[in-house]
Amino acid sequence: MKLSKKNIIHLCVLTGIYLLFVLALTRFKYAYGSELDWGGQHYAIPDYFRKLFYKTGDFFPSFAPNIGCGENIYNLSYYGLYSPIILFSYLLPFVKMSTYIQIVSIIGIIASLWIFYIWMRQKFTDNTAFALSFVFLFSAPLIFHSHRHIMFVNYMPFLLLGFMAIEDYFEGKRKYMVTLWAFLMLMTSYFFAVSGIAAMAVYGVYRWLKINEKPTFKKFCKDGISFAFRLILAVIMACVLILPTLHCMLSGREAGNSHVDLKSFIPGVNLKFLLYYHYSMGLCLFTVLSIISAVFSKQRYRRFLGIVMMVIATCPIIVYMLNGTLYVDPKVLIPFLPLGMLLFGHTYFDIIRGKLKLKPLAVITLLVALAGVFWFKTTRKVEFYIILDFVVLMSSLFVYRRCKKELILNIGMSLCLVVSTVYANFADELVPLRELEYDNSSDMNTLADYVGSQEEISRTSNCVDEVNTVNMIYNADYYTMSIYSSLHNKDYNKFYYSEIYNENSYRNTSLTTQTRSLIADMYFSNRYLITDDPVKAVSGYKKIKESGSLSLYENNDVLPFGYATNALIGRKEYNSLNYPYSVEALFNNIIVEDKTEKSFSSDIKKVRSINFTECDQIKREWGKYTIDAKKPFTQEITLPETLTNNEIMFVSFNVNNDIKGGRKDAWVSINGNKNKLTAPDWKYYNNNRRFEYVITTGQDYSADSVKVNFSDGKYEITNIRCYVIDKDSLVRDVDPFMIDKKTSHGDVINGTIDVKNDGYFTISIPYTDGFTAKIDGKEVQCEKTDTAFLGFKIPKGSHSIKITFTAPLLHKGIVLSGAGLLIFIACVIIDRRKSKASK
């Protein structure tokens, strides 16, 4: 479509409004990225993809060795592994990924806005297209997620182009473009693959009904199969991403994180799926009016789309299925936003042309709004928006009927949406530019480069802004145990929290940041520690280097990356041990699945429990402490005995917040080690009802007391236990695996080892399907050791070891994608020949 001068002015005005909004948000002080997740995930992980590609040159990697102790890379594919938007950055090594992500996020919204305007202009007048595009821009999720969860909206340009291609398809023009845009949408954000393809299928039926005045079932089936083939072909082409990722989803999915019961599936008027909420379509009350109008429309295609949108808004089981049966979360409905706007446009256009009876629609809309408020629990803010929206909308319709000024109608249908969107975006905390520069400073890179230059591979604990640097990989030779990803190795996650008993200080157990536990640092071969706060340097670490405000510490008593020993203990025997004896067993043995004859003996000493001081906020009765505080508070607690810098103290107790007057997050920190129990009704309930702490003296020689911080709220603490062990009891003689850095990269680890006795080899890389191991060129059976890690039997002697990882279903995915690409090329040739023949 050729753009007129008026169209160009409209697009420039819309773009200007958005850019001014971005400027108002950032104010040259903040990055265009949220404190929540953006810094830790949405640029850090793509940056790692790029660094890994530069290191290996492998376009189809399987393994991410640097992050989370080593992960199947398809656990991270959600963050743009094959996204065309991210892949383009590989051509720009001189552009920081944090800068690149901000730029493409802004460009993505502008592109979506322009494409949407052109799409609407093909259906309505210039002014109507402008009004609809303004509402689209201020829909709750669009701007909000361009700086928070970018993959929630970064596929939108391809989806909109897909809708436009569907129109060409049913006109017999460039049919192959449906497949192309669907493919790019899938590769950009696989999480929205199901709902995105579903939205395109719904729009395909809508267009078919519009051009077929007398549809028949036979013709629908014939045309439907042909159209479905184009979408299925896009899915086949994307199998290189979909199949390995699907395997990760099925094997790495955590159970019990969300509460879904039969009550959740009861149909009802859930306006949260449609209105204001930035994790949904996020439109305004005019959308409800538009759906009702469409349901009663005489036009078959509008009625179909109206019924579909009504079913989506009232049937939670649809949302549950689109979420892959994980939870009932309306964020999967964001791809239906353009279709909601299409109905919006039809109703708006009908009002302008005087073809709509407003009184009955107003009454029905009021009843639906009231049902939405009273049927489902909503916040007072949402109730306020619904009431405000209804009053403003009905007032504007009343005034419009008398003065016929479209501006009045435009204000009425968009005012509340603009208010809610502005509020949500300005309430979202953005990453300060100063903080972004600090996390990626030259000082940080200097210390990371020093670590990477060492001959021996070890991991590094980054204790600088742990949440935002959780996935930060500063160079290809920098390794870390931390990871924050929606998908992850569930055995490793369980080990992190339930076997080595790291503190859990977050509302989401997917977030495994650098720990303050010396036990975990030693086990995971965290030889190095970077911090800007000496308090975070736990006992055993000595400062070896400084750069600016940052310091690098080293601990030579950590376990090797991989090692062999004949000290074994069977899984059954291990499972019979309670905390902290099970932790001691991990250090003194390799845990194997087979039964062993060895009996466990312990060097742990049980000591008197610590006692909290009774005060206004703490009451003690029969060994139970009840905390009831209006704000957080602190106590200095005397230890049962003096702790030296060569000793480790284990402290644990039960916490219960599911009590009358409680039911909110409860946390307790000891010397900065923080544990949190989430509110019982939180959808990612962390189930952390037993708090465990590893206490050391830090850089001091000894300690007589600890500082305990308590959260506000009401909760109970019971069953306090304290134990002490000498650190030397955890430092044992093993046969270290010497990794060859020159030949180890990407999916392959090579090295040598001298084994004193027949036994087992283990390496602190989480076990998963896809590993193969060879000793002296002969393949051996891989096993799970220490409940979560890769290991295998090994004989006495000097050996070379080669470990290779191939992501399950990757090769099948490559073959299917290749076949799909060939079929697509054939479709392009056939479509073009038909097009030439028709001319």
mmCIF file of C-alpha atoms in Angstrom, residues 695-836:
data_model
loop_
_atom_site.group_PDB
_atom_site.id
_atom_site.type_symbol
_atom_site.label_atom_id
_atom_site.label_comp_id
_atom_site.label_asym_id
_atom_site.label_seq_id
_atom_site.Cartn_x
_atom_site.Cartn_y
_atom_site.Cartn_z
ATOM 1 C CA ILE A 695 28.152 -19.409 59.106
ATOM 2 C CA THR A 696 31.874 -18.541 58.973
ATOM 3 C CA THR A 697 33.965 -15.749 60.478
ATOM 4 C CA GLY A 698 34.549 -14.071 57.116
ATOM 5 C CA GLN A 699 37.914 -12.305 57.098
ATOM 6 C CA ASP A 700 38.002 -12.159 60.919
ATOM 7 C CA TYR A 701 39.954 -14.634 63.039
ATOM 8 C CA SER A 702 37.001 -15.528 65.272
ATOM 9 C CA ALA A 703 33.393 -14.603 66.038
ATOM 10 C CA ASP A 704 31.302 -14.657 69.249
ATOM 11 C CA SER A 705 28.013 -13.391 67.821
ATOM 12 C CA VAL A 706 25.993 -13.009 64.636
ATOM 13 C CA LYS A 707 23.671 -10.320 63.338
ATOM 14 C CA VAL A 708 20.143 -11.602 62.664
ATOM 15 C CA ASN A 709 17.665 -9.604 60.577
ATOM 16 C CA PHE A 710 13.956 -10.442 60.719
ATOM 17 C CA SER A 711 11.314 -9.488 58.168
ATOM 18 C CA ASP A 712 8.067 -7.778 59.023
ATOM 19 C CA GLY A 713 4.851 -9.812 59.242
ATOM 20 C CA LYS A 714 3.692 -12.639 61.468
ATOM 21 C CA TYR A 715 5.369 -16.065 61.392
ATOM 22 C CA GLU A 716 6.727 -18.796 63.675
ATOM 23 C CA ILE A 717 10.228 -20.206 64.181
ATOM 24 C CA THR A 718 10.738 -23.652 65.722
ATOM 25 C CA ASN A 719 13.215 -26.531 65.975
ATOM 26 C CA ILE A 720 16.475 -24.538 65.985
ATOM 27 C CA ARG A 721 19.607 -26.695 65.507
ATOM 28 C CA CYS A 722 23.331 -25.759 65.485
ATOM 29 C CA TYR A 723 26.371 -27.819 64.465
ATOM 30 C CA VAL A 724 30.085 -27.109 64.022
ATOM 31 C CA ILE A 725 32.722 -28.796 61.843
ATOM 32 C CA ASP A 726 36.386 -28.076 61.248
ATOM 33 C CA LYS A 727 36.967 -26.928 57.678
ATOM 34 C CA ASP A 728 39.960 -29.264 57.326
ATOM 35 C CA SER A 729 37.542 -32.210 57.616
ATOM 36 C CA LEU A 730 36.098 -31.189 54.247
ATOM 37 C CA VAL A 731 39.432 -30.841 52.446
ATOM 38 C CA ARG A 732 40.260 -34.311 51.133
ATOM 39 C CA ASP A 733 42.816 -35.916 48.904
ATOM 40 C CA VAL A 734 41.356 -36.773 45.492
ATOM 41 C CA ASP A 735 42.798 -37.430 42.038
ATOM 42 C CA PRO A 736 42.247 -34.166 40.098
ATOM 43 C CA PHE A 737 41.106 -34.014 36.472
ATOM 44 C CA MET A 738 43.406 -31.706 34.497
ATOM 45 C CA ILE A 739 41.329 -30.087 31.742
ATOM 46 C CA ASP A 740 43.120 -29.166 28.516
ATOM 47 C CA LYS A 741 41.915 -25.624 27.819
ATOM 48 C CA LYS A 742 43.257 -25.636 24.261
ATOM 49 C CA THR A 743 41.149 -28.571 23.097
ATOM 50 C CA SER A 744 38.171 -28.098 25.415
ATOM 51 C CA HIS A 745 35.515 -25.740 24.106
ATOM 52 C CA GLY A 746 31.799 -25.662 23.484
ATOM 53 C CA ASP A 747 30.364 -29.168 23.559
ATOM 54 C CA VAL A 748 33.670 -30.985 24.253
ATOM 55 C CA ILE A 749 35.830 -31.313 27.382
ATOM 56 C CA ASN A 750 39.237 -33.008 27.120
ATOM 57 C CA GLY A 751 41.727 -33.740 29.868
ATOM 58 C CA THR A 752 43.923 -36.201 31.704
ATOM 59 C CA ILE A 753 43.875 -37.824 35.128
ATOM 60 C CA ASP A 754 46.109 -40.072 37.253
ATOM 61 C CA VAL A 755 43.938 -42.443 39.295
ATOM 62 C CA LYS A 756 45.452 -44.132 42.354
ATOM 63 C CA ASN A 757 42.719 -46.750 42.861
ATOM 64 C CA ASP A 758 39.771 -48.209 40.985
ATOM 65 C CA GLY A 759 36.764 -46.054 41.770
ATOM 66 C CA TYR A 760 34.515 -43.396 40.293
ATOM 67 C CA PHE A 761 35.095 -40.202 38.367
ATOM 68 C CA THR A 762 32.766 -37.224 38.924
ATOM 69 C CA ILE A 763 32.680 -33.735 37.463
ATOM 70 C CA SER A 764 30.547 -30.876 38.799
ATOM 71 C CA ILE A 765 28.529 -30.600 35.607
ATOM 72 C CA PRO A 766 24.820 -31.410 36.021
ATOM 73 C CA TYR A 767 23.881 -34.780 34.538
ATOM 74 C CA THR A 768 21.334 -34.895 31.738
ATOM 75 C CA ASP A 769 20.596 -36.966 28.669
ATOM 76 C CA GLY A 770 23.047 -36.313 25.839
ATOM 77 C CA PHE A 771 26.440 -36.898 27.472
ATOM 78 C CA THR A 772 28.974 -39.403 26.168
ATOM 79 C CA ALA A 773 32.308 -40.099 27.843
ATOM 80 C CA LYS A 774 35.416 -41.870 26.625
ATOM 81 C CA ILE A 775 38.371 -43.111 28.671
ATOM 82 C CA ASP A 776 41.452 -43.585 26.475
ATOM 83 C CA GLY A 777 39.176 -43.524 23.413
ATOM 84 C CA LYS A 778 36.796 -46.210 24.733
ATOM 85 C CA GLU A 779 33.223 -45.178 25.509
ATOM 86 C CA VAL A 780 32.024 -45.759 29.084
ATOM 87 C CA GLN A 781 28.563 -45.670 30.642
ATOM 88 C CA CYS A 782 27.668 -42.244 32.040
ATOM 89 C CA GLU A 783 25.933 -42.224 35.414
ATOM 90 C CA LYS A 784 24.463 -39.731 37.836
ATOM 91 C CA THR A 785 26.768 -39.106 40.799
ATOM 92 C CA ASP A 786 26.225 -36.992 43.911
ATOM 93 C CA THR A 787 22.473 -37.072 43.052
ATOM 94 C CA ALA A 788 22.830 -34.535 40.231
ATOM 95 C CA PHE A 789 26.180 -34.650 38.437
ATOM 96 C CA LEU A 790 27.976 -36.480 35.654
ATOM 97 C CA GLY A 791 30.185 -39.405 36.560
ATOM 98 C CA PHE A 792 31.340 -42.885 35.593
ATOM 99 C CA LYS A 793 33.467 -45.776 36.800
ATOM 100 C CA ILE A 794 37.194 -45.410 36.217
ATOM 101 C CA PRO A 795 40.091 -47.881 36.677
ATOM 102 C CA LYS A 796 43.434 -47.234 38.285
ATOM 103 C CA GLY A 797 46.109 -45.661 36.085
ATOM 104 C CA SER A 798 46.819 -42.654 33.867
ATOM 105 C CA HIS A 799 44.024 -41.856 31.445
ATOM 106 C CA SER A 800 42.794 -39.370 28.890
ATOM 107 C CA ILE A 801 39.131 -38.433 29.192
ATOM 108 C CA LYS A 802 36.859 -36.920 26.560
ATOM 109 C CA ILE A 803 33.348 -35.754 27.479
ATOM 110 C CA THR A 804 30.968 -34.690 24.723
ATOM 111 C CA PHE A 805 27.456 -33.322 24.947
ATOM 112 C CA THR A 806 24.878 -33.422 22.159
ATOM 113 C CA ALA A 807 21.493 -31.896 22.913
ATOM 114 C CA PRO A 808 18.769 -34.549 22.632
ATOM 115 C CA LEU A 809 16.689 -34.205 19.442
ATOM 116 C CA LEU A 810 19.066 -31.566 18.029
ATOM 117 C CA HIS A 811 20.138 -33.668 15.048
ATOM 118 C CA LYS A 812 16.542 -34.650 14.335
ATOM 119 C CA GLY A 813 15.611 -30.981 14.573
ATOM 120 C CA ILE A 814 18.348 -29.997 12.113
ATOM 121 C CA VAL A 815 17.191 -32.666 9.644
ATOM 122 C CA LEU A 816 13.542 -31.608 9.905
ATOM 123 C CA SER A 817 14.440 -27.924 9.622
ATOM 124 C CA GLY A 818 16.551 -28.680 6.562
ATOM 125 C CA ALA A 819 13.740 -30.660 4.983
ATOM 126 C CA GLY A 820 11.275 -27.892 5.834
ATOM 127 C CA LEU A 821 13.571 -25.317 4.240
ATOM 128 C CA LEU A 822 13.748 -27.331 1.015
ATOM 129 C CA ILE A 823 9.955 -27.644 0.938
ATOM 130 C CA PHE A 824 9.664 -23.910 1.578
ATOM 131 C CA ILE A 825 11.988 -23.123 -1.328
ATOM 132 C CA ALA A 826 9.864 -25.386 -3.528
ATOM 133 C CA CYS A 827 6.722 -23.546 -2.370
ATOM 134 C CA VAL A 828 8.318 -20.195 -3.235
ATOM 135 C CA ILE A 829 9.167 -21.413 -6.748
ATOM 136 C CA ILE A 830 5.692 -22.890 -7.294
ATOM 137 C CA ASP A 831 3.906 -19.800 -5.932
ATOM 138 C CA ARG A 832 5.951 -17.483 -8.140
ATOM 139 C CA ARG A 833 5.344 -19.577 -11.240
ATOM 140 C CA LYS A 834 1.601 -19.596 -10.544
ATOM 141 C CA SER A 835 1.693 -15.839 -10.015
ATOM 142 C CA LYS A 836 3.450 -15.297 -13.361
#
